[in-house]
CSV table of C-alpha atoms in Angstrom, one decimal:
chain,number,residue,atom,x,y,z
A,1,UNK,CA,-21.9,38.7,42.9
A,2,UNK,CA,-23.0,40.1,46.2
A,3,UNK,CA,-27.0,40.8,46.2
A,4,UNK,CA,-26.7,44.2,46.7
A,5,UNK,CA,-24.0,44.7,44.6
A,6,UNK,CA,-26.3,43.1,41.7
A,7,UNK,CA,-28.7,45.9,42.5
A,8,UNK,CA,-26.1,48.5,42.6
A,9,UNK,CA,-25.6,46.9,39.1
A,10,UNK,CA,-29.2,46.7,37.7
A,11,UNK,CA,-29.1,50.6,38.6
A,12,UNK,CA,-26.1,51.0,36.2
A,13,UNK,CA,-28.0,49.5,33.7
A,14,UNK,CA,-31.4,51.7,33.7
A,15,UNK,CA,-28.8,54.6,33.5
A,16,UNK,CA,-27.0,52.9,30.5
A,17,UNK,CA,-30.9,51.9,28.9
A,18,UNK,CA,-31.9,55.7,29.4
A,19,UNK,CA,-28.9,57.7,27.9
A,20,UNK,CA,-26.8,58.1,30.7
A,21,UNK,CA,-23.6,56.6,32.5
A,22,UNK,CA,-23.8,53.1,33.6
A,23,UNK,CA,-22.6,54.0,37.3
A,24,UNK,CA,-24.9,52.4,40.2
A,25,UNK,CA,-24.9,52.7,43.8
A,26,UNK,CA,-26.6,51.4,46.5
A,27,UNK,CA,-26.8,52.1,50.7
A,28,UNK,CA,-27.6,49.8,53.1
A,29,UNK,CA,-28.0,49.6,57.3
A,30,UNK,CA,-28.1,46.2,58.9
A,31,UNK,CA,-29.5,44.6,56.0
A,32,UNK,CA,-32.0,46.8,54.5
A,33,UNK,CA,-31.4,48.9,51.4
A,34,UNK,CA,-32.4,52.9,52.5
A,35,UNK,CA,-31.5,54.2,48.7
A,36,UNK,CA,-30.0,53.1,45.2
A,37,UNK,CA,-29.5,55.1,42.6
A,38,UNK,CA,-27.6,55.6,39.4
A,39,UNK,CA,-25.7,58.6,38.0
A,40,UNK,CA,-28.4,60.5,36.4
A,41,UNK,CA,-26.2,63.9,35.4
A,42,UNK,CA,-27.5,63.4,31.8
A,43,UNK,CA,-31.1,62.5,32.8
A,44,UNK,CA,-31.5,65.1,35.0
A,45,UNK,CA,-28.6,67.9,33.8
A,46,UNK,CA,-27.2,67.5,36.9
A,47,UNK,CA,-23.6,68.8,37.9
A,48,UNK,CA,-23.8,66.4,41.1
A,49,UNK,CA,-26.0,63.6,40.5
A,50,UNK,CA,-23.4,60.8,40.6
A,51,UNK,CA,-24.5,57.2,41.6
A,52,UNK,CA,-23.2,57.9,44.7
A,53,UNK,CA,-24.7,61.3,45.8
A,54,UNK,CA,-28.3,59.8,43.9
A,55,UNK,CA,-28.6,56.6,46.1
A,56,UNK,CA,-27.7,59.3,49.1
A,57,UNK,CA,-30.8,61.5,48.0
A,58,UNK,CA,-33.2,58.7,47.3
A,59,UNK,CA,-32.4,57.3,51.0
A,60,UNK,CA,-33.5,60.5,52.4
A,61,UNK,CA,-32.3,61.9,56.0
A,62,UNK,CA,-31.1,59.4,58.4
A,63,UNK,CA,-29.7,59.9,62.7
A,64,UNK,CA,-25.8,59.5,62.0
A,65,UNK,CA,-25.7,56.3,64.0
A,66,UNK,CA,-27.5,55.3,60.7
A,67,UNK,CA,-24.5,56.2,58.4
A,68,UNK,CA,-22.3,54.7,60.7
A,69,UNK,CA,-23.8,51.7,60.3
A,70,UNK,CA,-24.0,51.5,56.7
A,71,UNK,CA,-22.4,50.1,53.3
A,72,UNK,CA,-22.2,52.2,50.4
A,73,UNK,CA,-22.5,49.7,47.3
A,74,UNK,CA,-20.7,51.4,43.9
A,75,UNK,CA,-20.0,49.8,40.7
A,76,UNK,CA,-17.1,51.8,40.5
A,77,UNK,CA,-14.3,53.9,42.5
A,78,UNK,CA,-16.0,57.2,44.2
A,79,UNK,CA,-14.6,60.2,42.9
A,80,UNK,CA,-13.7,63.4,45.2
A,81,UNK,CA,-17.0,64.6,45.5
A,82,UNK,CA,-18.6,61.2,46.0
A,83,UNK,CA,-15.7,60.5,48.5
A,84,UNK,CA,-16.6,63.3,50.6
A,85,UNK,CA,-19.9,62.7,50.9
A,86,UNK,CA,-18.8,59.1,52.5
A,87,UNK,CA,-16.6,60.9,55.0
A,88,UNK,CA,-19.5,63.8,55.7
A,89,UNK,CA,-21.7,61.1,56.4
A,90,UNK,CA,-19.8,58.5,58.0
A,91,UNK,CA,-20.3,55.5,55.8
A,92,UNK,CA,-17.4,53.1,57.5
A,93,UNK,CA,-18.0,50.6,54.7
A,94,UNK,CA,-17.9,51.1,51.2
A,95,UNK,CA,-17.8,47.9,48.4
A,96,UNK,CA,-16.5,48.8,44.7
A,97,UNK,CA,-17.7,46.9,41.9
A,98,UNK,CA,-14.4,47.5,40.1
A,99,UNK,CA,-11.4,50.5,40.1
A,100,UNK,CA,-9.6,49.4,36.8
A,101,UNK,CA,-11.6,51.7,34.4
A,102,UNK,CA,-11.1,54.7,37.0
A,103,UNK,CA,-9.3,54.8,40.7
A,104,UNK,CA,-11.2,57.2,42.7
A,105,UNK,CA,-10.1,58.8,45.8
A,106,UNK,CA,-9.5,55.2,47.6
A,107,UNK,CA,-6.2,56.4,49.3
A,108,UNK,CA,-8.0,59.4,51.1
A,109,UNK,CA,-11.1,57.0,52.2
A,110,UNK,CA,-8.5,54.4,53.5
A,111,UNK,CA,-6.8,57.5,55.7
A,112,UNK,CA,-9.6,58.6,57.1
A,113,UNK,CA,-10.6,54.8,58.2
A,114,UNK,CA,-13.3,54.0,55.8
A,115,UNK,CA,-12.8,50.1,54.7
A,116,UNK,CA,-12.9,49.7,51.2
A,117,UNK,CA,-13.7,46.4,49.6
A,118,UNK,CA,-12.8,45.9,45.8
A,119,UNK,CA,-15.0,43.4,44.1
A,120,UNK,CA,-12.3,43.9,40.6
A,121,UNK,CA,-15.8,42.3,39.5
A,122,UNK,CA,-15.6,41.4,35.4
A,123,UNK,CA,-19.2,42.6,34.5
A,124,UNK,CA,-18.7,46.0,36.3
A,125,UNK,CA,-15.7,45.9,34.1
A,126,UNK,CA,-16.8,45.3,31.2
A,127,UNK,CA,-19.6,47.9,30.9
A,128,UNK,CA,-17.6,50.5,32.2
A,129,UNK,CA,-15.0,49.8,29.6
A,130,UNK,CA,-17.4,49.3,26.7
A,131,UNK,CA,-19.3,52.6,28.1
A,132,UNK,CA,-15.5,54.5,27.5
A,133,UNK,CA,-15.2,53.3,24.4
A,134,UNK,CA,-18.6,54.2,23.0
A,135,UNK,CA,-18.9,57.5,24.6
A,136,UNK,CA,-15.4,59.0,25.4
A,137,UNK,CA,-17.0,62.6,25.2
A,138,UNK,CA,-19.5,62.3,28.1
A,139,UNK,CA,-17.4,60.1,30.1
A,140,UNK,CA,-14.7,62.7,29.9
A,141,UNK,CA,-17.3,65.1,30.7
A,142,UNK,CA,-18.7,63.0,33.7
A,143,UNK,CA,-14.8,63.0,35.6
A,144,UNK,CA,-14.0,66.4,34.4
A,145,UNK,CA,-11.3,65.8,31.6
């Protein structure tokens, strides 16, 4: 597993350990991580703080040659909102731990020219899946079923 794909991963995990949803995120220009973060909508009571749009708010403001340079890490497939804030942003490249447990919105990404990367990696997987199964009521919540 990619290093910063591992952190993106280690963030699932403290959101998993604290109560929450085990989805982790992490952005990076030319080498450097700027912000990681996890979905922290229980934590926090959040309506918008996805791993995604988290790692985003913990990297703070940035030029947009910045974004255009980056790599959004995600242990799993963005969803609309998360999506959009690629595209508002810029982000060309973005790496998916795994899209089996939920298929965001790849197909709009890909449109728009972002280059998606999918890991289909077993331990992203497997604590997505096991997440699912243990909690179907605040996953359901979490992607708005």
């Amino acid at each position: 597993m990619d290093r910063f794909m591992e952190l993106a991963m280690a963030e699932a995990e403290k959101g998993l350990a604290e109560g929450g949803i085990p989805i982790g995120s992490v952005l990076v220009c030319d080498g450097k991580v700027l912000g990681s973060g996890r979905n922290q909508r229980v934590q926090y009571g959040s309506a918008i703080r996805h791993g995604e749009m988290d790692a985003l708010e913990n990297a703070g403001r940035h030029p947009a040659d910045v974004y255009a340079r980056s790599t959004l890490y995600t242990t799993l497939s963005p969803c609309a909102m998360c999506s959009g804030a690629i595209l508002l942003y810029g982000i060309p490249h973005v790496v998916i731990g795994e899209n089996r447990t939920f298929r965001g919105e790849e197909d709009l990404l890909r449109s728009r020219g972002v280059d998606l990367e999918i890991l289909d990696d077993k331990a992203c997987i497997e604590m997505m899946e096991r997440f699912i199964r243990d909690k179907p009521e605040l996953w359901h919540e979490d992607i708005g079923v």
